[in-house]
Amino acid sequence: MIMEDAGGRAGALGAAAKTGARVLMYSHDTFGLGHLRRSRTIANVLASEAPGVSVIIVSGSPVIGSFEFRPGVDYVRVPGVVKMANGDYRTLNLNMGVDETAALRAQLIRQTTESFRPDLVIVDKEPTGFRGEIAGALELARRQGARIVLGVRDVMDDPALLVPEWERKGALHALETLYDDIWVYGLKEIYEPLAAFNLSQRLRQRTLYTGYLRRSLPNEPTLTRYPKITRGPFILVTSGGGADGDDMVDWVISAYEADPGLQIPALVVFGPFIARDRRRDFMERINRHPRLAALSFDSKLETLMNRATAVVAMGGYNTFCEVLSFDRPALIVPRTRPRREQYIRAMAAERLGLASAIVGEDGGRDPLRMAAALHRLLEQPRPSATTMCADSLLGGADAIRQDFAQWLGARNGQAPDQNRESLLRAASGGG
């Protein structure tokens, strides 16, 4: 009887494994939290789609263990590298040069691909990875029969900067020769991140604009102890990972110091990568102000976003998705160097009425100018007040889920669904 139960259970597991797939996700994570958080969101979507789906995220992020994943999702952490504000790189922890670290990362990624044998590979943003480290693994995965997808955010960079960068890296050649599909995690009506490239007709037809990735509240309550100001109305100030958020944080603190009329409290969340000296300096100023408080980091920032009256942020992709998902009035303070991605997104969001924006360049961070923007923010309509349809705007997870399910069905011998081809044609603008 026990043997029969075991056999039945094994048979059920075998059937489940047949309906599932192995997915390898690559997130190069050289700067901040954006790539990791986007990959985590997509991995959780895929793991919930069918029994037997296993997802491994390959990441160099030192904080990947701080985040929750659904059953079926795990990660392999490779040695970290950090992109500095001037565009150069350094190794995060090892006493090794960047080139040697990149070679080690490439070897570990290839070994993971060889052992895991993924059916689907999803590469975040960089077709060749950090210093070409993913190319060998992609060639191996292709020989093993895997489907290979490049996933890119709604905005990559100013075309004048992006095109020469991709030419230098051989990214376009890799995209044309190694990739089957492109997923754009945004809407074509807002921005076309790869419009500057002369993509082949094949890739143009295989480009799916998914919409933005809707975020939800964490399943488990946060263990972070929030300051008292969060019990009433407050402005959430977040710089994402925090490595390049000093100017924004300083500007907001200066506004509160300069304008006693700012009565609504503000909570600053620094992010895990802010320089220790800068955080100490900011904390001294915050502790002296009765309407300011701070947290170092919260891996479940969605909870704070949902509680906040309004949001001030740099406008990275993930924060923008959260602003839309929790329908919060937002003031975006984008960085403009070394990439103009946040600036392009901020201008598009302001044009569409989804957020407001303020840019401080060349020392133009007048505290009273920021204070005036914060006063206006409290009267600003929510993103849902625009005419854009929330279902299409935040349909990213559903579009990915549908594409994955139809590919999975075709892989397991089910009749192909013509809706996918129609969806691709509509999303790519093809006939």
Short mmCIF file of C-alpha atoms in Angstrom, two decimals:
data_model
loop_
_atom_site.label_atom_id
_atom_site.label_comp_id
_atom_site.label_asym_id
_atom_site.label_seq_id
_atom_site.Cartn_x
_atom_site.Cartn_y
_atom_site.Cartn_z
CA MET A 1 0.00 0.00 0.00
CA ILE A 2 2.82 2.38 0.87
CA MET A 3 4.61 1.46 -2.34
CA GLU A 4 1.48 2.15 -4.38
CA ASP A 5 1.08 5.57 -2.74
CA ALA A 6 4.71 6.36 -3.42
CA GLY A 7 4.36 5.29 -7.02
CA GLY A 8 1.20 7.32 -7.47
CA ARG A 9 2.84 10.34 -5.96
CA ALA A 10 5.91 9.90 -8.19
CA GLY A 11 3.66 9.62 -11.22
CA ALA A 12 1.85 12.81 -10.27
CA LEU A 13 5.15 14.60 -9.79
CA GLY A 14 6.35 13.35 -13.15
CA ALA A 15 3.21 14.65 -14.83
CA ALA A 16 3.63 17.99 -13.07
CA ALA A 17 7.23 18.23 -14.19
CA LYS A 18 6.14 17.65 -17.79
CA THR A 19 3.77 20.58 -17.65
CA GLY A 20 6.43 22.82 -16.13
CA ALA A 21 9.68 24.28 -17.35
CA ARG A 22 13.06 25.42 -16.15
CA VAL A 23 13.64 29.14 -16.45
CA LEU A 24 16.99 30.86 -16.02
CA MET A 25 16.88 34.61 -15.43
CA TYR A 26 19.99 36.77 -15.66
CA SER A 27 20.19 40.07 -13.78
CA HIS A 28 23.60 41.71 -14.00
CA ASP A 29 22.94 44.07 -11.05
CA THR A 30 25.85 46.46 -11.31
CA PHE A 31 23.95 49.39 -9.83
CA GLY A 32 21.05 49.68 -7.41
CA LEU A 33 18.05 47.40 -6.98
CA GLY A 34 16.10 47.90 -10.20
CA HIS A 35 17.20 44.87 -12.19
CA LEU A 36 16.83 42.52 -9.24
CA ARG A 37 13.37 43.75 -8.23
CA ARG A 38 12.09 43.51 -11.79
CA SER A 39 13.51 39.99 -12.19
CA ARG A 40 11.98 38.94 -8.88
CA THR A 41 8.54 40.17 -9.94
CA ILE A 42 8.69 38.27 -13.22
CA ALA A 43 10.08 35.12 -11.58
CA ASN A 44 7.20 35.06 -9.11
CA VAL A 45 4.73 35.41 -12.00
CA LEU A 46 6.27 32.51 -13.93
CA ALA A 47 6.51 30.23 -10.89
CA SER A 48 2.81 30.66 -10.20
CA GLU A 49 1.74 29.83 -13.74
CA ALA A 50 2.01 26.01 -13.79
CA PRO A 51 3.09 23.11 -11.59
CA GLY A 52 6.68 22.03 -12.05
CA VAL A 53 8.06 25.45 -13.05
CA SER A 54 11.49 26.14 -11.56
CA VAL A 55 13.13 29.55 -11.86
CA ILE A 56 16.73 30.40 -11.02
CA ILE A 57 17.80 34.05 -10.93
CA VAL A 58 21.51 34.61 -11.53
CA SER A 59 22.41 37.83 -9.78
CA GLY A 60 25.35 39.74 -8.36
CA SER A 61 23.21 41.68 -5.88
CA PRO A 62 24.43 41.51 -2.27
CA VAL A 63 20.87 41.96 -0.97
CA ILE A 64 19.05 39.33 -3.03
CA GLY A 65 18.60 37.22 0.11
CA SER A 66 16.55 40.01 1.70
CA PHE A 67 13.64 39.47 -0.69
CA GLU A 68 10.85 36.89 -0.64
CA PHE A 69 10.30 34.49 -3.54
CA ARG A 70 7.47 32.14 -4.37
CA PRO A 71 8.00 28.38 -4.10
CA GLY A 72 9.80 27.28 -7.23
CA VAL A 73 12.12 30.32 -7.33
CA ASP A 74 15.70 30.34 -6.13
CA TYR A 75 18.87 32.22 -6.98
CA VAL A 76 22.57 31.80 -7.67
CA ARG A 77 24.66 34.72 -6.50
CA VAL A 78 27.80 35.52 -8.47
CA PRO A 79 30.48 37.93 -7.16
CA GLY A 80 29.17 41.47 -7.19
CA VAL A 81 30.39 44.43 -9.20
CA VAL A 82 29.31 48.04 -8.78
CA LYS A 83 28.88 50.75 -11.38
CA MET A 84 30.02 54.05 -9.95
CA ALA A 85 28.61 57.48 -10.72
CA ASN A 86 31.34 58.21 -13.29
CA GLY A 87 30.49 55.07 -15.26
CA ASP A 88 33.50 52.99 -14.15
CA TYR A 89 33.19 49.67 -12.33
CA ARG A 90 34.74 48.11 -9.27
CA THR A 91 34.48 44.71 -7.62
CA LEU A 92 32.10 44.83 -4.68
CA ASN A 93 33.79 42.58 -2.12
CA LEU A 94 36.58 40.48 -3.61
CA ASN A 95 40.18 41.69 -3.70
CA MET A 96 40.27 41.07 -7.44
CA GLY A 97 40.30 43.24 -10.53
CA VAL A 98 37.09 43.81 -12.46
CA ASP A 99 38.27 41.82 -15.49
CA GLU A 100 39.17 38.79 -13.39
CA THR A 101 35.88 39.06 -11.51
CA ALA A 102 33.94 39.24 -14.80
CA ALA A 103 35.72 36.10 -16.04
CA LEU A 104 34.81 34.27 -12.82
CA ARG A 105 31.19 35.41 -13.11
CA ALA A 106 31.04 34.20 -16.73
CA GLN A 107 32.34 30.78 -15.73
CA LEU A 108 29.81 30.44 -12.91
CA ILE A 109 26.93 31.52 -15.16
CA ARG A 110 27.95 29.01 -17.82
CA GLN A 111 28.25 26.22 -15.26
CA THR A 112 24.79 27.02 -13.92
CA THR A 113 23.38 26.93 -17.44
CA GLU A 114 25.07 23.61 -18.18
CA SER A 115 23.78 21.97 -14.99
CA PHE A 116 20.30 23.51 -14.88
CA ARG A 117 19.58 23.06 -18.63
CA PRO A 118 16.94 25.80 -18.86
CA ASP A 119 14.05 25.62 -21.31
CA LEU A 120 13.70 29.41 -21.23
CA VAL A 121 16.35 32.08 -20.61
CA ILE A 122 15.33 35.66 -19.83
CA VAL A 123 18.10 38.26 -19.90
CA ASP A 124 17.46 41.62 -18.26
CA LYS A 125 18.46 44.67 -20.32
CA GLU A 126 22.00 43.74 -21.43
CA PRO A 127 22.07 41.38 -24.47
CA THR A 128 25.69 40.37 -23.77
CA GLY A 129 25.64 40.92 -20.00
CA PHE A 130 28.29 42.64 -17.94
CA ARG A 131 31.43 42.74 -20.09
CA GLY A 132 30.04 40.00 -22.33
CA GLU A 133 29.76 37.48 -19.50
CA ILE A 134 26.44 35.97 -20.59
CA ALA A 135 27.33 35.27 -24.25
CA GLY A 136 28.90 31.85 -23.67
CA ALA A 137 25.97 30.71 -21.54
CA LEU A 138 23.48 31.87 -24.19
CA GLU A 139 25.30 29.96 -26.92
CA LEU A 140 25.19 26.85 -24.73
CA ALA A 141 21.51 27.33 -23.89
CA ARG A 142 20.73 27.76 -27.57
CA ARG A 143 22.47 24.48 -28.40
CA GLN A 144 20.44 22.85 -25.62
CA GLY A 145 17.26 24.07 -27.33
CA ALA A 146 16.26 26.89 -24.98
CA ARG A 147 14.09 29.82 -25.98
CA ILE A 148 15.98 33.07 -25.29
CA VAL A 149 14.23 36.34 -24.47
CA LEU A 150 15.63 39.81 -23.89
CA GLY A 151 13.56 41.80 -21.41
CA VAL A 152 14.00 45.58 -21.42
CA ARG A 153 12.42 48.31 -19.34
CA ASP A 154 10.23 51.00 -20.90
CA VAL A 155 13.17 53.40 -21.31
CA MET A 156 16.79 52.40 -21.83
CA ASP A 157 18.67 55.66 -22.39
CA ASP A 158 19.00 58.61 -24.71
CA PRO A 159 19.49 57.11 -28.21
CA ALA A 160 22.59 59.27 -28.70
CA LEU A 161 24.16 57.42 -25.76
CA LEU A 162 22.59 53.99 -26.18
CA VAL A 163 23.46 53.37 -29.85
CA PRO A 164 27.25 53.79 -29.53
CA GLU A 165 27.23 51.83 -26.28
CA TRP A 166 25.51 48.87 -27.92
CA GLU A 167 27.82 49.10 -30.94
CA ARG A 168 30.85 48.97 -28.65
CA LYS A 169 29.49 45.93 -26.79
CA GLY A 170 28.32 44.05 -29.88
CA ALA A 171 24.86 44.00 -28.30
CA LEU A 172 22.87 44.36 -31.51
CA HIS A 173 24.73 41.48 -33.19
CA ALA A 174 24.10 39.31 -30.12
CA LEU A 175 20.43 40.27 -30.12
CA GLU A 176 19.99 39.29 -33.77
CA THR A 177 21.92 36.02 -33.54
CA LEU A 178 21.12 34.65 -30.08
CA TYR A 179 17.64 35.88 -29.15
CA ASP A 180 14.20 34.64 -30.14
CA ASP A 181 11.99 37.36 -28.61
CA ILE A 182 12.00 40.76 -26.93
CA TRP A 183 9.74 41.74 -24.06
CA VAL A 184 9.40 45.47 -23.42
CA TYR A 185 8.03 46.11 -19.94
CA GLY A 186 6.11 49.23 -20.94
CA LEU A 187 3.77 50.66 -23.55
CA LYS A 188 4.66 51.65 -27.09
CA GLU A 189 2.43 54.73 -26.74
CA ILE A 190 4.69 56.03 -23.96
CA TYR A 191 8.14 55.20 -25.31
CA GLU A 192 9.93 52.85 -27.72
CA PRO A 193 13.25 51.99 -26.09
CA LEU A 194 14.81 50.30 -29.14
CA ALA A 195 13.42 52.59 -31.85
CA ALA A 196 16.89 53.92 -32.69
CA PHE A 197 18.06 50.48 -33.85
CA ASN A 198 17.44 48.97 -37.24
CA LEU A 199 16.09 45.70 -35.91
CA SER A 200 15.37 42.89 -38.35
CA GLN A 201 11.79 42.26 -39.36
CA ARG A 202 11.95 39.00 -37.40
CA LEU A 203 12.76 40.76 -34.13
CA ARG A 204 10.30 43.59 -34.77
CA GLN A 205 7.57 41.00 -35.19
CA ARG A 206 8.74 39.16 -32.07
CA THR A 207 8.71 42.26 -29.83
CA LEU A 208 5.96 42.28 -27.23
CA TYR A 209 5.08 45.47 -25.33
CA THR A 210 3.70 44.00 -22.14
CA GLY A 211 2.70 47.12 -20.21
CA TYR A 212 4.11 48.00 -16.79
CA LEU A 213 4.49 45.40 -14.07
CA ARG A 214 1.78 45.77 -11.45
CA ARG A 215 2.98 45.48 -7.87
CA SER A 216 1.03 44.16 -4.91
CA LEU A 217 1.40 44.19 -1.15
CA PRO A 218 3.72 41.55 0.36
CA ASN A 219 2.09 38.34 1.53
CA GLU A 220 3.85 38.54 4.89
CA PRO A 221 3.90 41.64 7.11
CA THR A 222 7.15 43.54 7.30
CA LEU A 223 9.35 43.16 10.36
CA THR A 224 10.58 46.74 9.97
CA ARG A 225 9.51 49.08 12.75
CA TYR A 226 8.13 52.23 11.16
CA PRO A 227 8.53 55.71 12.70
CA LYS A 228 5.52 57.32 14.40
CA ILE A 229 4.96 59.74 11.52
CA THR A 230 3.67 56.87 9.37
CA ARG A 231 0.56 56.63 11.57
CA GLY A 232 -0.84 59.73 9.86
CA PRO A 233 -0.45 61.42 6.47
CA PHE A 234 3.17 61.53 5.28
CA ILE A 235 5.31 61.88 2.17
CA LEU A 236 7.49 58.90 1.31
CA VAL A 237 10.91 59.91 -0.05
CA THR A 238 12.72 56.99 -1.68
CA SER A 239 15.92 56.86 -3.69
CA GLY A 240 15.70 53.17 -4.58
CA GLY A 241 19.05 51.51 -3.98
CA GLY A 242 20.41 54.80 -2.72
CA ALA A 243 23.81 54.76 -4.40
CA ASP A 244 23.02 57.86 -6.44
CA GLY A 245 20.21 59.42 -4.40
CA ASP A 246 22.26 61.91 -2.36
CA ASP A 247 21.21 64.99 -4.33
CA MET A 248 17.51 64.21 -4.12
CA VAL A 249 17.59 63.46 -0.40
CA ASP A 250 19.61 66.61 0.30
CA TRP A 251 17.19 68.70 -1.73
CA VAL A 252 14.12 67.43 0.16
CA ILE A 253 15.74 67.88 3.57
CA SER A 254 16.82 71.40 2.57
CA ALA A 255 13.24 72.22 1.57
CA TYR A 256 11.95 71.25 5.03
CA GLU A 257 14.74 73.24 6.66
CA ALA A 258 13.94 76.33 4.56
CA ASP A 259 10.12 76.30 4.63
CA PRO A 260 8.38 75.99 8.02
CA GLY A 261 5.08 75.92 6.14
CA LEU A 262 5.69 72.31 5.10
CA GLN A 263 3.56 70.73 7.80
CA ILE A 264 3.12 67.19 6.43
CA PRO A 265 5.92 64.91 7.69
CA ALA A 266 8.31 63.14 5.32
CA LEU A 267 9.89 59.70 5.73
CA VAL A 268 13.21 59.24 3.92
CA VAL A 269 14.20 55.67 2.95
CA PHE A 270 17.88 55.80 2.04
CA GLY A 271 18.36 52.44 0.33
CA PRO A 272 21.06 49.86 1.10
CA PHE A 273 23.78 51.33 -1.11
CA ILE A 274 24.02 54.90 0.19
CA ALA A 275 27.50 55.89 1.37
CA ARG A 276 27.81 55.55 5.14
CA ASP A 277 29.20 59.06 5.65
CA ARG A 278 26.37 60.64 3.66
CA ARG A 279 23.75 58.69 5.59
CA ARG A 280 25.27 59.84 8.89
CA ASP A 281 25.25 63.47 7.76
CA PHE A 282 21.63 63.21 6.61
CA MET A 283 20.56 61.55 9.86
CA GLU A 284 22.02 64.40 11.91
CA ARG A 285 19.91 66.89 9.97
CA ILE A 286 16.80 64.70 10.02
CA ASN A 287 17.05 64.15 13.77
CA ARG A 288 17.05 67.91 14.29
CA HIS A 289 13.81 68.40 12.33
CA PRO A 290 10.46 67.53 13.98
CA ARG A 291 8.75 66.59 10.71
CA LEU A 292 11.43 64.34 9.24
CA ALA A 293 12.23 60.68 9.92
CA ALA A 294 14.30 58.04 8.16
CA LEU A 295 14.81 54.34 7.53
CA SER A 296 17.95 52.75 6.12
CA PHE A 297 16.21 50.11 3.98
CA ASP A 298 12.93 48.23 3.69
CA SER A 299 12.74 45.22 1.37
CA LYS A 300 8.93 45.52 1.48
CA LEU A 301 8.73 49.13 0.38
CA GLU A 302 5.33 48.42 -1.17
CA THR A 303 3.79 48.60 2.30
CA LEU A 304 5.10 52.11 2.86
CA MET A 305 4.12 53.15 -0.66
CA ASN A 306 0.57 52.00 0.02
CA ARG A 307 0.42 53.93 3.31
CA ALA A 308 1.94 57.17 2.00
CA THR A 309 -0.08 60.24 1.06
CA ALA A 310 2.35 61.06 -1.75
CA VAL A 311 5.77 59.99 -3.01
CA VAL A 312 9.01 61.73 -3.94
CA ALA A 313 11.34 59.49 -5.92
CA MET A 314 14.08 59.47 -8.51
CA GLY A 315 11.83 57.72 -10.98
CA GLY A 316 13.52 54.41 -11.67
CA TYR A 317 11.41 51.76 -13.38
CA ASN A 318 10.39 49.83 -10.27
CA THR A 319 9.43 52.87 -8.24
CA PHE A 320 7.39 54.14 -11.17
CA CYS A 321 5.54 50.80 -11.33
CA GLU A 322 4.80 51.07 -7.60
CA VAL A 323 3.54 54.64 -7.94
CA LEU A 324 1.13 53.50 -10.66
CA SER A 325 0.13 50.30 -8.84
CA PHE A 326 -0.69 52.02 -5.54
CA ASP A 327 -2.06 55.09 -7.31
CA ARG A 328 0.00 57.66 -5.42
CA PRO A 329 0.62 61.29 -6.45
CA ALA A 330 4.34 61.42 -7.19
CA LEU A 331 7.06 64.00 -7.70
CA ILE A 332 9.91 62.55 -9.75
CA VAL A 333 13.40 63.98 -9.27
CA PRO A 334 15.34 62.15 -12.01
CA ARG A 335 19.05 61.77 -12.32
CA THR A 336 20.44 62.88 -15.67
CA ARG A 337 23.92 61.32 -15.50
CA PRO A 338 25.41 58.94 -16.45
CA ARG A 339 22.10 57.81 -18.04
CA ARG A 340 19.10 59.90 -19.01
CA GLU A 341 16.63 57.03 -18.58
CA GLN A 342 14.96 58.51 -15.49
CA TYR A 343 14.71 61.94 -17.08
CA ILE A 344 13.03 60.57 -20.23
CA ARG A 345 10.55 58.58 -18.13
CA ALA A 346 9.84 61.57 -15.88
CA MET A 347 9.11 63.86 -18.83
CA ALA A 348 6.79 61.26 -20.40
CA ALA A 349 4.99 60.73 -17.08
CA GLU A 350 4.51 64.47 -16.61
CA ARG A 351 3.27 64.88 -20.19
CA LEU A 352 0.66 62.18 -19.62
CA GLY A 353 -0.41 63.46 -16.20
CA LEU A 354 0.88 60.38 -14.37
CA ALA A 355 3.32 62.31 -12.17
CA SER A 356 5.03 65.67 -11.84
CA ALA A 357 8.77 66.24 -12.24
CA ILE A 358 11.46 68.60 -11.03
CA VAL A 359 15.04 68.61 -12.30
CA GLY A 360 17.99 70.12 -10.49
CA GLU A 361 21.13 70.45 -12.58
CA ASP A 362 24.31 72.50 -12.32
CA GLY A 363 23.66 73.54 -8.74
CA GLY A 364 20.05 74.53 -9.40
CA ARG A 365 18.62 72.83 -6.33
CA ASP A 366 16.94 75.79 -4.66
CA PRO A 367 15.31 74.59 -1.40
CA LEU A 368 12.30 76.87 -1.86
CA ARG A 369 11.77 75.56 -5.36
CA MET A 370 11.55 72.04 -3.95
CA ALA A 371 9.30 73.25 -1.13
CA ALA A 372 6.91 74.76 -3.67
CA ALA A 373 6.89 71.47 -5.61
CA LEU A 374 6.04 69.58 -2.40
CA HIS A 375 3.14 71.92 -1.67
CA ARG A 376 1.80 71.31 -5.21
CA LEU A 377 2.30 67.57 -4.79
CA LEU A 378 -0.26 67.48 -1.99
CA GLU A 379 -2.88 68.87 -4.38
CA GLN A 380 -1.86 66.72 -7.31
CA PRO A 381 -4.34 64.20 -8.81
CA ARG A 382 -3.62 60.50 -8.54
CA PRO A 383 -2.37 58.67 -11.68
CA SER A 384 -5.79 57.03 -12.03
CA ALA A 385 -7.27 60.47 -12.79
CA THR A 386 -5.71 60.32 -16.28
CA THR A 387 -7.54 58.92 -19.28
CA MET A 388 -5.10 56.02 -19.65
CA CYS A 389 -6.64 52.60 -19.05
CA ALA A 390 -5.19 51.00 -15.92
CA ASP A 391 -5.56 47.49 -17.36
CA SER A 392 -3.31 48.20 -20.34
CA LEU A 393 -0.97 50.47 -18.40
CA LEU A 394 -0.33 47.86 -15.70
CA GLY A 395 -0.88 44.74 -17.78
CA GLY A 396 2.74 43.57 -17.78
CA ALA A 397 2.34 40.54 -15.52
CA ASP A 398 -0.78 39.35 -17.36
CA ALA A 399 0.88 39.69 -20.77
CA ILE A 400 3.96 37.78 -19.60
CA ARG A 401 1.79 35.13 -17.98
CA GLN A 402 -0.22 34.69 -21.20
CA ASP A 403 2.88 34.51 -23.40
CA PHE A 404 4.54 32.02 -21.05
CA ALA A 405 1.44 29.83 -20.78
CA GLN A 406 1.00 29.65 -24.54
CA TRP A 407 4.68 28.88 -25.11
CA LEU A 408 4.51 26.24 -22.39
CA GLY A 409 1.45 24.69 -23.99
CA ALA A 410 3.09 24.56 -27.41
CA ARG A 411 6.23 23.06 -25.87
CA ASN A 412 4.15 20.32 -24.25
CA GLY A 413 2.45 19.41 -27.50
CA GLN A 414 -0.75 21.41 -27.23
CA ALA A 415 -2.17 23.13 -30.27
CA PRO A 416 -0.64 26.62 -30.71
CA ASP A 417 -2.83 29.52 -29.70
CA GLN A 418 -3.26 32.03 -32.52
CA ASN A 419 -4.02 34.72 -29.94
CA ARG A 420 -0.32 34.97 -29.15
CA GLU A 421 0.59 35.81 -32.73
CA SER A 422 -2.17 38.39 -32.83
CA LEU A 423 -0.95 39.84 -29.55
CA LEU A 424 2.61 40.07 -30.87
CA ARG A 425 1.52 41.71 -34.12
CA ALA A 426 -0.55 44.30 -32.27
CA ALA A 427 2.16 45.00 -29.71
CA SER A 428 4.93 45.35 -32.31
CA GLY A 429 2.87 47.44 -34.70
CA GLY A 430 3.17 44.75 -37.36
CA GLY A 431 0.50 43.92 -39.88
#
